[in-house]
Amino acid sequence: MSKTYEIAVVPGDGIGPEVCAAAVEAICAAAGKSAFNLVELPAGAAHFQKSGTALPEETFQACKAAGAILHGAAGIPGVVYPDGTEAGIEFGLQLRFRLDLYANVRPIRLHPGVTSPLKDMKPGDIDYVILRENTEGLYASRGSGTNLRDEVATDTLVMTRKGVERIARKAFELARQRNGAPKDGKKRVTVCDKANVLRSYAFFRKVCQEVAQDYPDVELDYGYADAMMVHMVRRPDFYDVIVTENMFGDIISDLGAVTVGGMGMSPSAEIGDERGFFQAAHGSAPDIAGQGVANPLGTILAGAMMLEWLGERHQDRALVAAAKRIDGAVQTVLKDGEALPPDLGGSAGTEKVTAAVCRAMDRQMAAA
Ligand code: IPM
Ligand code: MN
């Protein structure tokens, strides 16, 4: 008897419902509908407009109880708190803090069939993971910075030994599992910080160096965040795992995404020791919402990461295989080029791209 996993499904705002539905379709095609008990839950900016909260307590509790959480996207421009910050994004941010989802894993991979804006970069040349610390750093101050009489405002960057140690360890463990950087095959962890300027970042670097002692087989490398923006454009093939503070991770992951086809291609897995939250790294794209043209591949790939994480956690080889099927099908669709979404130069809508991914999986399974 195969297992059934409860998945909290939060469609959210903007293109969220469209890309979330696509990922649900893909995971069901990959693992079979009966593998999941899908529970749809409200959260986000539209829910805030209706109810005054972007994260209802029932949604939080259901997410906490679920085997994994799948999210579309959140946020509507102008839906803000009195302090000017966005309300809709409260859902994801609170999940990170309250479920202790400390590792934000963001693979940056140039897939076959996708043209990088970086000339000379071919599929396979860009294949690294940004590991973004997800519970502290500058984001730790969310909701508790100060605004003094509209004259002075502050937010505090927070680093703890526990927080840095665990993300650094994750980075080295991840590098061990991977095949090394495309350029030279070396297993490498690059610590991205501003250790030259701020104590907090110097501490981040120091703790990473301490953890590195346990991993002599992995090369330790450093980059200041500003310089990293240059290196990620000039020599993306040099990178394997980049570990960084929360806010820097947010910023550099958008740059990474655009080098491999854009935000639509960028999955994100936010994991703690017990829980996992999966979504694309992009926002709710209100400008194209409801038109059926959003690229669903980022969320579909996040769905694959969810199955892989669940499968490994529960020693479920069928689920790990299902994750690989999704990944393989995405590659096939991109290579074929017949159902490319507009952001990749094609004209296929969300449903057409999703159907092509599911068909590619059917073919894979028929051939096996
Ligand atoms: C991301 C997003 C979020 C972030 C927003 C939606 C809160 O940009 O996941 O990268 O800033 O972390
Ligand atoms: Mn971001």
GROMACS .gro file of C-alpha atoms and ligand atoms in nm, residues 106 132 139 250-251 253-254 263 281, ligand 2:
model
   10
  106ARG     CA    1   1.726   2.794  -0.483
  132ARG     CA    2   1.964   3.147   0.147
  139TYR     CA    3   1.452   3.995   0.741
  250ASP     CA    4   1.682   3.733  -0.188
  251ILE     CA    5   1.871   3.975  -0.409
  253SER     CA    6   1.859   3.477  -0.642
  254ASP     CA    7   1.682   3.713  -0.883
  263MET     CA    8   1.202   3.433  -1.271
  281ALA     CA    9   1.099   3.232  -0.634
  370MN      MN   10   1.276   3.752  -0.385
   0.00000   0.00000   0.00000
